[in-house]
Amino acid sequence: MHGQHNKAWLMVLPAVLLLGVFGVVPLIAVLNYSFFDIFTLQDRFWVGGEWYQALIRSPDFYAALARSLLFTLLVVLIQFPLGIGIALLLPKGTRTSSFFLMVLAVPLVVPWNMIPIIWLNLISEDFGFVGQFLVWLDWPFDYKFNPFHTWALILIIDTWHWVGLVAILAYSGVSSIPGSYFHAAAIDGASRWTVFRFIQLPKLHAVMMMALLLRVMDSLMIYTEAFAINAGGPEGATSFLSLELGEQIRGFDYGPAAARSVVYVLIVLLVAWAFQTSLRRHNSADEDRV
Amino acid sequence: MTRKRSSGSQVVATVSRYLCLTLLLVFTLGPLVQTVVISFVSTLPRENVGRGAWTLLNYRHIFADPDLVASLGNSLIYVSLNVIVTLLVALPAAYALSRHSFVGDRHLLLLLLTFRITPPVVLSLPVFLLFAQLNLLNSPVGIALIHCLFNVPIAIWILSSFITAIPRAFDETAFLDGHSTAGFFVKFLMPAIAPGIGVTCFFCFIFSWVEVVFARILTSTGGKPITMAIQSLFGFTTDIGLVMAMTVLSLVPGVVLIFFVRNHVSRGFEIRA
């Protein structure tokens, strides 16, 4: 297969070109803008690293970073046990599991800006089932002014939206395990936990790493849903990284926004690199075992 | 004795399993049931229909509004375009990645995935300027192309795991029979991985259908997709019933697709060591 290298590159080329033009060109533009004070795109001044200095000295940036990291941590801690649990509950290869996979996929097809609309309607005191129930309970749920309630609401919405993806990916990992493994474990008298720990979890590792990468990045940079719920409020309690960036863009602060974007892309690259290192280490450990 | 105890605990396990699954069902479908219900309720005080009365008025309003109908069409056009473009570039790339080893192949998929995880907000301003220069603003082509940024990597990932599942001998037989690469793709490979292509279409469709950040900045003055059309329904007095009816319509294509790929949706995510 040695002569195939060039031909293989030709096959990859269209994808690389497409992403190069529409991905790399904008990234270079962002990098370029980040060194300028921009009034209009024709009327701009070189400021060097000024925006970067301002950003890394700004306590707001670290506060937003901390909020985003906490949000991502909570998302992972909630959605992964839940998603893997759901995948384990589903009976393998039956109509029931096919039905539940369909149900789990439904929140994924809801346009992102409608997810907050649906949920705000659900908890509204006028029409919402949950809203009316809370009124009946006499429980003062106030996502507008109570930061804990805002956080809880966004976490519930995000879980509703994405736990299906984690479950579908986990199910795809679990269902790729041959049945003979389970028979062998049953003969050895292995407990449910042992089966999970030594048969299912290792098989899940790779696909869950992928799910982790997607969930970590999407929750770290959550924008649409969080903005629509409370626009970062109350008093900035849910002002995540992307919301701060969105605010700068809306305020036409293009120079600082570009510098911020570059920093965010660096965070993305860092996470992607950590992910690759971890996956590769796992793979080479696998090869050693064989 | 032991058998009795184990069958007893089995009953408990089955009952708790179905209890959990029922809770899951309520949690997942509850908000959507509410949405469907409200879409059939009149939520504004009107002359002949009372507030809170059952009605089909919301749906009738949608189809009476040319802008709303057009937005449905706009969304369908750019999503379909995106699926076609994504498949065209992702299929050969996925084949190359799963069959050949070449310089940089181990880094390539990760590099591509980096585009998938780069937040759209970061790229929104330069993408807007680039597309203004290319004359792709307010056009479905523009959105279809920019959505490739996150769909092509996902498509390559799913397709290559389906292609890897096919034995190499399959390709070699086709090539020995004298088929060209293009002929092999159309006549052999695509039918063999039809479920994989279905799953890929499904994920490309939904990720493009639900995306809002690029869709918003690229359609500031025209060609609005359904997501933006719904946003524009909010105003001083918002007709929530109408918003919910529009939301229900926006779910229909995705739900139909879910039904078609239901037996394959969990199969496309094998990760090669």
Coordinates of C-alpha atoms in Angstrom, one line a residue:
Chain A
M1 CA 0.0 0.0 0.0
H2 CA 3.1 2.2 -0.1
G3 CA 2.4 3.8 -3.5
Q4 CA -1.0 5.0 -2.3
H5 CA 0.2 8.1 -0.3
N6 CA -0.3 10.7 -3.0
K7 CA -3.6 9.4 -4.1
A8 CA -4.8 9.3 -0.5
W9 CA -3.9 13.0 -0.1
L10 CA -5.8 13.8 -3.3
M11 CA -8.9 12.3 -1.7
V12 CA -8.5 14.3 1.5
L13 CA -7.7 17.5 -0.4
P14 CA -11.3 18.8 -1.0
A15 CA -12.1 18.6 2.7
V16 CA -8.9 20.3 3.7
L17 CA -9.3 23.0 1.1
L18 CA -12.9 23.7 2.1
L19 CA -12.0 24.0 5.8
G20 CA -8.9 25.9 4.9
V21 CA -10.8 28.6 3.1
F22 CA -13.7 28.9 5.5
G23 CA -11.9 28.1 8.7
V24 CA -8.3 29.2 8.5
V25 CA -8.8 32.4 6.5
P26 CA -11.2 33.8 9.2
L27 CA -8.8 32.7 12.0
I28 CA -5.9 34.6 10.3
A29 CA -8.2 37.6 10.0
V30 CA -9.0 37.4 13.7
L31 CA -5.4 37.2 14.6
N32 CA -4.7 40.2 12.4
Y33 CA -7.5 42.3 13.9
S34 CA -6.3 41.5 17.4
F35 CA -3.3 43.8 17.0
F36 CA -5.3 46.8 15.9
D37 CA -7.6 49.5 17.3
I38 CA -10.5 49.3 14.9
F39 CA -12.8 52.2 14.2
T40 CA -13.9 51.1 10.8
L41 CA -12.1 48.4 8.9
Q42 CA -10.3 51.0 6.8
D43 CA -9.6 53.3 9.7
R44 CA -7.5 51.3 12.2
F45 CA -4.3 51.7 14.3
W46 CA -1.7 49.3 15.2
V47 CA -1.7 48.8 19.0
G48 CA 0.5 45.7 19.3
G49 CA -0.2 43.5 22.2
E50 CA -2.3 46.0 24.1
W51 CA -5.6 44.1 23.9
Y52 CA -3.9 41.0 25.1
Q53 CA -2.3 42.8 28.1
A54 CA -5.7 44.3 29.0
L55 CA -7.4 40.9 28.7
I56 CA -4.9 39.0 30.9
R57 CA -4.9 41.7 33.5
S58 CA -8.7 41.9 33.6
P59 CA -10.3 40.2 36.6
D60 CA -13.5 39.9 34.6
F61 CA -11.8 37.5 32.2
Y62 CA -10.7 35.2 35.0
A63 CA -14.1 35.4 36.6
A64 CA -15.8 34.4 33.3
L65 CA -13.2 31.6 32.8
A66 CA -13.9 30.3 36.3
R67 CA -17.6 30.4 35.7
S68 CA -17.3 28.6 32.4
L69 CA -14.9 25.9 33.9
L70 CA -17.4 25.4 36.8
F71 CA -20.3 25.1 34.4
T72 CA -18.3 22.6 32.2
L73 CA -17.3 20.5 35.3
L74 CA -21.0 20.3 36.5
V75 CA -22.1 19.4 32.9
V76 CA -19.6 16.6 32.8
L77 CA -20.4 15.4 36.3
I78 CA -24.1 15.3 35.6
Q79 CA -24.4 14.2 32.0
F80 CA -21.7 11.4 31.8
P81 CA -23.0 9.3 34.7
L82 CA -26.5 9.9 33.6
G83 CA -25.8 9.2 29.9
I84 CA -23.8 6.1 30.6
G85 CA -26.4 4.9 33.1
I86 CA -29.1 5.3 30.5
A87 CA -27.0 3.4 27.9
L88 CA -26.6 0.5 30.4
L89 CA -30.3 0.5 31.2
L90 CA -31.3 0.0 27.6
P91 CA -31.7 -3.6 26.7
K92 CA -29.3 -4.5 23.9
G93 CA -30.6 -4.5 20.3
T94 CA -34.3 -4.5 21.1
R95 CA -37.3 -2.5 20.0
T96 CA -37.4 -0.8 23.4
S97 CA -33.9 0.5 23.0
S98 CA -34.5 1.6 19.5
F99 CA -37.5 3.5 20.7
F100 CA -35.6 5.2 23.5
L101 CA -32.7 6.1 21.2
M102 CA -35.2 7.9 19.0
V103 CA -36.7 9.7 22.0
L104 CA -33.2 10.7 23.2
A105 CA -32.3 12.1 19.8
V106 CA -35.3 14.4 19.7
P107 CA -33.9 17.2 21.8
L108 CA -30.9 17.2 19.5
V109 CA -33.0 18.3 16.5
V110 CA -34.5 21.4 18.3
P111 CA -32.9 24.6 17.0
W112 CA -30.7 26.1 19.7
N113 CA -32.5 29.4 20.0
M114 CA -35.8 27.6 20.5
I115 CA -34.6 25.5 23.4
P116 CA -34.7 28.4 25.9
I117 CA -38.1 29.5 24.4
I118 CA -39.5 26.0 25.1
W119 CA -38.2 25.9 28.6
L120 CA -39.1 29.5 29.6
N121 CA -42.6 28.6 28.4
L122 CA -42.6 25.5 30.4
I123 CA -41.8 27.3 33.6
S124 CA -43.9 30.4 32.9
E125 CA -46.7 30.9 35.4
D126 CA -49.2 31.7 32.7
F127 CA -49.1 28.6 30.5
G128 CA -46.3 26.3 31.7
F129 CA -47.1 23.0 33.4
V130 CA -44.0 23.2 35.6
G131 CA -44.6 27.0 36.3
Q132 CA -48.1 26.4 37.4
F133 CA -47.0 23.4 39.5
L134 CA -44.3 25.6 41.2
V135 CA -47.0 28.2 42.0
W136 CA -49.2 25.5 43.4
L137 CA -46.2 24.2 45.5
D138 CA -45.7 27.8 46.6
W139 CA -42.0 27.5 45.8
P140 CA -40.5 30.8 44.9
F141 CA -38.5 29.8 41.8
D142 CA -36.9 32.9 40.4
Y143 CA -34.4 32.4 37.6
K144 CA -34.3 36.1 36.9
F145 CA -32.8 37.3 40.2
N146 CA -31.6 34.2 42.1
P147 CA -28.3 33.1 40.7
F148 CA -28.6 29.6 42.0
H149 CA -31.9 29.2 40.2
T150 CA -30.5 30.6 37.0
W151 CA -27.6 28.1 37.2
A152 CA -29.9 25.2 38.0
L153 CA -32.2 26.1 35.1
I154 CA -29.3 26.4 32.5
L155 CA -27.9 23.1 33.8
I156 CA -31.2 21.3 33.5
I157 CA -31.8 22.7 30.0
D158 CA -28.3 21.7 28.9
T159 CA -28.8 18.2 30.3
W160 CA -32.1 17.9 28.6
H161 CA -30.5 19.0 25.3
W162 CA -27.3 16.9 25.4
V163 CA -27.6 13.9 27.6
G164 CA -29.1 12.0 24.7
L165 CA -25.9 12.5 22.7
V166 CA -23.8 11.1 25.6
A167 CA -26.3 8.2 25.9
I168 CA -26.3 7.4 22.2
L169 CA -22.5 7.4 22.0
A170 CA -22.3 5.3 25.2
Y171 CA -24.8 2.9 23.8
S172 CA -22.8 2.6 20.6
G173 CA -19.8 1.7 22.7
V174 CA -21.6 -0.8 24.9
S175 CA -23.4 -2.5 22.1
S176 CA -20.1 -3.2 20.3
I177 CA -19.1 -5.6 23.1
P178 CA -19.5 -9.3 22.0
G179 CA -22.1 -11.2 24.0
S180 CA -19.5 -13.9 24.8
Y181 CA -17.7 -11.5 27.2
F182 CA -20.8 -11.3 29.3
H183 CA -21.2 -15.1 29.3
A184 CA -17.6 -15.5 30.4
A185 CA -18.2 -13.0 33.2
A186 CA -21.4 -14.8 34.3
I187 CA -19.6 -18.1 34.5
D188 CA -16.9 -16.5 36.6
G189 CA -19.6 -15.1 38.8
A190 CA -18.6 -11.5 38.3
S191 CA -20.7 -8.9 40.0
R192 CA -22.6 -6.2 38.0
W193 CA -20.0 -3.6 39.1
T194 CA -17.1 -5.8 38.0
V195 CA -18.7 -6.3 34.6
F196 CA -19.0 -2.6 34.3
R197 CA -15.6 -1.7 35.5
F198 CA -13.6 -4.4 33.6
I199 CA -15.6 -5.1 30.5
Q200 CA -17.9 -2.2 29.7
L201 CA -15.9 0.8 30.9
P202 CA -12.7 0.0 28.9
K203 CA -14.8 -0.6 25.7
L204 CA -16.4 2.8 26.3
H205 CA -13.2 4.7 26.9
A206 CA -12.5 5.8 23.3
V207 CA -16.1 6.8 22.4
M208 CA -16.6 8.5 25.7
M209 CA -13.4 10.5 25.2
M210 CA -14.9 11.8 22.0
A211 CA -18.2 12.6 23.8
L212 CA -16.1 14.3 26.5
L213 CA -14.3 16.4 23.9
L214 CA -17.6 17.5 22.3
R215 CA -19.4 18.2 25.6
V216 CA -16.4 20.0 27.2
M217 CA -15.9 22.3 24.3
D218 CA -19.6 23.0 23.7
S219 CA -20.3 23.7 27.4
L220 CA -17.2 25.7 27.9
M221 CA -18.3 28.0 25.0
I222 CA -22.1 27.8 25.6
Y223 CA -23.7 30.9 24.1
T224 CA -27.2 30.7 22.6
E225 CA -29.0 29.0 25.5
A226 CA -27.3 30.8 28.3
F227 CA -27.7 34.2 26.7
A228 CA -31.4 33.7 26.0
I229 CA -32.2 32.6 29.6
N230 CA -30.9 35.6 31.5
A231 CA -28.4 37.5 29.3
G232 CA -25.5 36.5 31.7
G233 CA -27.4 37.8 34.8
P234 CA -28.3 38.1 37.5
E235 CA -25.4 40.5 38.0
G236 CA -23.1 38.6 35.7
A237 CA -23.6 35.3 37.6
T238 CA -24.0 33.4 34.3
S239 CA -21.8 35.5 32.2
F240 CA -19.7 32.8 30.5
L241 CA -16.7 33.1 28.2
S242 CA -18.7 33.3 25.0
L243 CA -21.2 35.7 26.4
E244 CA -18.5 38.2 27.3
L245 CA -17.2 37.9 23.7
G246 CA -20.7 38.3 22.3
E247 CA -21.1 41.5 24.3
Q248 CA -17.8 43.0 22.9
I249 CA -18.8 42.2 19.3
R250 CA -22.3 43.7 19.8
G251 CA -20.5 46.8 21.3
F252 CA -18.3 47.0 18.1
D253 CA -15.1 46.5 20.2
Y254 CA -13.6 44.6 17.4
G255 CA -9.9 44.8 18.4
P256 CA -10.4 43.5 22.0
A257 CA -13.0 41.0 20.7
A258 CA -10.4 39.7 18.2
A259 CA -7.8 39.4 20.9
R260 CA -10.3 37.5 23.1
S261 CA -11.1 35.2 20.2
V262 CA -7.5 34.4 19.7
V263 CA -7.2 33.5 23.4
Y264 CA -10.3 31.3 23.1
V265 CA -8.9 29.5 20.1
L266 CA -5.7 28.8 22.1
I267 CA -7.9 27.3 24.8
V268 CA -9.6 25.2 22.2
L269 CA -6.3 24.0 20.8
L270 CA -5.0 23.2 24.3
V271 CA -8.1 21.1 25.0
A272 CA -7.8 19.3 21.6
W273 CA -4.1 18.6 22.3
A274 CA -4.8 17.2 25.8
F275 CA -7.5 15.0 24.3
Q276 CA -5.2 13.7 21.6
T277 CA -2.4 13.0 24.1
S278 CA -4.8 11.1 26.4
L279 CA -6.3 9.1 23.6
R280 CA -3.0 8.1 22.2
R281 CA -1.6 7.1 25.5
H282 CA -4.7 4.9 26.0
N283 CA -4.2 3.4 22.6
S284 CA -0.6 2.6 23.1
A285 CA -1.4 1.1 26.5
D286 CA -3.9 -1.1 24.6
E287 CA -1.3 -2.2 22.1
D288 CA 1.1 -3.1 25.0
R289 CA -1.6 -5.3 26.5
V290 CA -2.0 -7.2 23.3
Chain B
M1 CA -33.4 -20.8 47.8
T2 CA -30.7 -19.0 45.8
R3 CA -32.8 -19.2 42.7
K4 CA -35.8 -17.7 44.5
R5 CA -33.8 -14.8 45.9
S6 CA -32.2 -14.1 42.5
S7 CA -35.6 -14.1 40.7
G8 CA -36.9 -11.7 43.4
S9 CA -34.0 -9.3 42.9
Q10 CA -34.5 -9.7 39.1
V11 CA -38.1 -8.4 39.5
V12 CA -36.8 -5.4 41.5
A13 CA -34.2 -4.7 38.9
T14 CA -36.7 -4.9 36.0
V15 CA -39.2 -2.7 37.8
S16 CA -36.6 -0.1 38.7
R17 CA -35.2 -0.2 35.2
Y18 CA -38.6 0.6 33.7
L19 CA -39.2 3.2 36.4
C20 CA -36.0 5.0 35.4
L21 CA -36.8 4.8 31.7
T22 CA -40.3 6.2 32.3
L23 CA -38.8 9.1 34.2
L24 CA -36.4 9.6 31.3
L25 CA -39.4 9.6 28.9
V26 CA -41.2 12.3 31.0
F27 CA -38.1 14.5 31.3
T28 CA -37.3 14.3 27.6
L29 CA -40.7 14.6 26.1
G30 CA -42.4 16.8 28.7
P31 CA -41.2 20.1 27.4
L32 CA -42.1 19.0 23.9
V33 CA -45.6 17.9 24.8
Q34 CA -46.1 21.3 26.4
T35 CA -44.9 23.0 23.2
V36 CA -47.3 21.0 21.0
V37 CA -50.2 21.7 23.4
I38 CA -49.6 25.4 23.4
S39 CA -49.3 25.5 19.7
F40 CA -53.0 24.5 19.5
V41 CA -54.0 27.2 22.1
S42 CA -54.9 30.8 21.4
T43 CA -52.6 32.8 23.6
L44 CA -53.6 36.3 22.7
P45 CA -57.0 37.8 23.4
R46 CA -58.9 37.8 20.1
E47 CA -62.4 38.9 19.0
N48 CA -64.0 35.5 18.4
V49 CA -61.5 33.1 20.1
G50 CA -61.0 33.4 23.8
R51 CA -57.5 33.4 25.4
G52 CA -56.7 29.8 26.3
A53 CA -59.2 28.3 23.8
W54 CA -58.3 25.4 21.6
T55 CA -57.7 26.5 18.0
L56 CA -55.8 25.8 14.8
L57 CA -55.4 29.6 14.3
N58 CA -51.6 29.5 15.1
Y59 CA -50.9 27.2 12.2
R60 CA -53.3 29.1 9.9
H61 CA -51.4 32.3 10.7
I62 CA -48.1 30.7 9.8
F63 CA -49.3 29.6 6.3
A64 CA -50.9 33.0 5.8
D65 CA -47.5 34.7 6.3
P66 CA -45.3 34.5 3.3
D67 CA -42.2 35.4 5.3
L68 CA -42.7 32.5 7.7
V69 CA -43.3 30.0 4.9
A70 CA -40.3 31.3 3.0
S71 CA -38.1 30.8 6.1
L72 CA -39.0 27.1 6.2
G73 CA -37.9 26.9 2.6
N74 CA -34.7 28.8 3.2
S75 CA -33.7 26.4 6.0
L76 CA -34.5 23.3 4.0
I77 CA -32.4 24.6 1.0
Y78 CA -29.3 25.4 2.9
V79 CA -29.4 22.3 5.1
S80 CA -29.8 20.1 2.0
L81 CA -27.0 22.0 0.2
N82 CA -24.8 21.5 3.3
V83 CA -25.5 17.8 3.4
I84 CA -24.6 17.4 -0.3
V85 CA -21.4 19.4 -0.1
T86 CA -20.4 17.7 3.2
L87 CA -20.9 14.2 1.7
L88 CA -19.0 15.1 -1.4
V89 CA -15.9 16.1 0.4
A90 CA -16.1 13.9 3.4
L91 CA -16.7 10.5 1.6
P92 CA -13.3 10.4 -0.2
A93 CA -11.5 11.8 2.8
A94 CA -13.1 9.2 5.1
Y95 CA -12.1 6.5 2.6
A96 CA -8.5 7.7 2.5
L97 CA -8.3 7.9 6.2
S98 CA -9.7 4.4 6.9
R99 CA -7.8 2.6 4.0
H100 CA -4.5 4.3 3.5
S101 CA -1.7 5.5 5.7
F102 CA -0.2 8.7 4.5
V103 CA 1.9 11.6 5.8
G104 CA 0.0 13.4 8.6
D105 CA -3.0 11.1 8.7
R106 CA -3.0 10.7 12.5
H107 CA -3.1 14.4 13.0
L108 CA -5.6 15.2 10.3
L109 CA -8.8 14.1 11.9
L110 CA -7.9 15.9 15.1
L111 CA -7.0 19.0 13.1
L112 CA -10.4 18.7 11.5
L113 CA -12.1 18.2 14.8
T114 CA -10.5 21.4 16.0
F115 CA -12.8 23.3 13.6
R116 CA -15.8 21.4 15.0
I117 CA -15.0 22.6 18.5
T118 CA -14.0 26.2 17.7
P119 CA -16.9 28.3 18.9
P120 CA -18.8 30.0 16.0
V121 CA -18.9 33.3 18.0
V122 CA -15.1 33.5 17.6
L123 CA -15.3 33.4 13.8
S124 CA -18.5 35.3 13.3
L125 CA -17.1 38.7 12.5
P126 CA -14.3 37.7 10.0
V127 CA -16.7 35.1 8.4
F128 CA -19.2 37.9 7.9
L129 CA -16.6 40.1 6.2
L130 CA -15.2 37.3 4.1
F131 CA -18.7 36.3 2.9
A132 CA -19.5 39.9 2.2
Q133 CA -16.5 40.0 -0.2
L134 CA -17.5 36.7 -1.8
N135 CA -21.1 38.0 -2.2
L136 CA -22.5 35.2 -0.2
L137 CA -24.5 37.2 2.4
N138 CA -28.2 36.5 2.7
S139 CA -27.9 33.5 0.5
P140 CA -28.4 29.8 1.5
V141 CA -25.1 28.9 -0.3
G142 CA -23.2 31.0 2.3
I143 CA -24.7 29.2 5.3
A144 CA -24.4 25.8 3.7
L145 CA -20.7 26.4 3.1
I146 CA -19.9 27.8 6.6
H147 CA -21.8 24.9 8.3
C148 CA -19.3 22.5 6.6
L149 CA -16.8 23.8 9.2
F150 CA -18.4 21.6 11.9
N151 CA -20.2 19.0 9.7
V152 CA -17.3 17.8 7.6
P153 CA -15.2 16.6 10.6
I154 CA -18.2 14.8 12.1
A155 CA -19.1 13.3 8.7
I156 CA -15.5 12.0 8.2
W157 CA -15.5 10.5 11.7
I158 CA -18.8 8.6 11.2
L159 CA -18.1 7.5 7.6
S160 CA -14.7 6.3 8.2
S161 CA -15.9 4.1 11.1
F162 CA -18.5 2.5 8.7
I163 CA -15.9 2.1 5.9
T164 CA -13.4 0.5 8.4
A165 CA -16.0 -2.2 9.2
I166 CA -15.9 -3.4 5.5
P167 CA -13.1 -5.9 4.8
R168 CA -10.4 -4.6 2.4
A169 CA -11.0 -7.6 0.1
F170 CA -14.3 -5.9 -0.9
D171 CA -12.4 -3.0 -2.5
E172 CA -9.8 -5.2 -4.0
T173 CA -12.4 -7.3 -5.8
A174 CA -14.0 -4.3 -7.3
F175 CA -10.7 -2.9 -8.5
L176 CA -9.6 -6.2 -9.9
D177 CA -12.9 -6.2 -11.9
G178 CA -11.6 -3.0 -13.5
H179 CA -13.8 -0.4 -11.9
S180 CA -12.4 3.1 -11.6
T181 CA -12.2 4.8 -8.2
A182 CA -15.3 6.9 -9.0
G183 CA -17.2 3.9 -10.2
F184 CA -16.2 1.9 -7.1
F185 CA -17.5 4.7 -4.9
V186 CA -20.8 5.0 -6.6
K187 CA -21.5 1.4 -7.4
F188 CA -19.9 -0.5 -4.5
L189 CA -18.9 1.7 -1.6
M190 CA -22.0 3.8 -1.2
P191 CA -24.5 1.0 -1.3
A192 CA -22.3 -1.0 1.2
I193 CA -22.3 1.8 3.7
A194 CA -25.8 3.1 3.0
P195 CA -26.7 3.1 6.8
G196 CA -23.5 5.1 7.5
I197 CA -24.5 7.6 4.8
G198 CA -27.9 7.8 6.4
V199 CA -26.5 8.4 9.9
T200 CA -24.1 11.0 8.5
C201 CA -26.9 12.8 6.7
F202 CA -28.9 12.8 9.9
F203 CA -26.2 14.4 12.0
C204 CA -25.2 16.9 9.3
F205 CA -28.8 17.8 8.9
I206 CA -29.5 18.4 12.5
F207 CA -26.3 20.2 13.3
S208 CA -26.9 22.6 10.4
W209 CA -30.7 22.9 11.1
V210 CA -30.1 23.9 14.8
E211 CA -27.2 26.2 14.4
V212 CA -28.0 29.9 15.0
V213 CA -24.8 32.0 15.4
F214 CA -23.6 31.8 11.7
A215 CA -27.2 31.7 10.4
R216 CA -27.9 34.9 12.2
I217 CA -24.9 37.0 11.1
L218 CA -25.1 35.8 7.5
T219 CA -28.8 36.6 7.0
S220 CA -29.0 40.1 8.6
T221 CA -31.2 41.5 5.8
G222 CA -32.7 38.6 3.9
G223 CA -33.0 34.9 3.3
K224 CA -33.8 34.3 6.9
P225 CA -33.9 30.7 8.1
I226 CA -36.7 29.4 10.3
T227 CA -34.6 29.9 13.5
M228 CA -34.4 33.7 12.8
A229 CA -38.0 33.9 11.6
I230 CA -39.0 32.6 15.1
Q231 CA -36.8 35.1 16.8
S232 CA -38.5 37.9 14.8
L233 CA -41.9 36.9 16.2
F234 CA -40.9 38.3 19.6
G235 CA -42.1 41.8 20.2
F236 CA -44.2 44.0 22.4
T237 CA -47.0 41.5 22.5
T238 CA -45.6 38.1 21.6
D239 CA -48.0 35.5 20.3
I240 CA -46.6 32.5 22.2
G241 CA -49.0 30.2 20.5
L242 CA -47.7 31.2 17.1
V243 CA -44.1 30.8 18.4
M244 CA -44.8 27.3 19.6
A245 CA -46.6 26.4 16.4
M246 CA -43.5 27.5 14.4
T247 CA -41.3 25.5 16.9
V248 CA -43.4 22.4 16.3
L249 CA -43.0 22.9 12.5
S250 CA -39.2 23.3 13.0
L251 CA -39.1 19.9 14.7
V252 CA -40.9 18.0 12.0
P253 CA -38.0 17.4 9.5
G254 CA -35.6 16.3 12.3
V255 CA -38.1 13.9 13.8
V256 CA -38.9 12.3 10.4
L257 CA -35.1 11.8 9.9
I258 CA -34.8 10.3 13.4
F259 CA -37.4 7.7 12.4
F260 CA -35.5 6.8 9.3
V261 CA -32.1 6.3 11.0
R262 CA -33.4 4.8 14.3
N263 CA -31.8 1.4 13.9
H264 CA -28.4 2.7 12.8
V265 CA -28.0 5.9 14.8
S266 CA -25.8 4.3 17.5
R267 CA -23.5 2.4 15.1
G268 CA -21.4 5.1 13.6
F269 CA -19.0 6.0 16.4
E270 CA -16.4 3.4 16.6
I271 CA -13.0 4.9 17.2
R272 CA -10.0 3.4 15.6
A273 CA -7.1 2.7 17.8

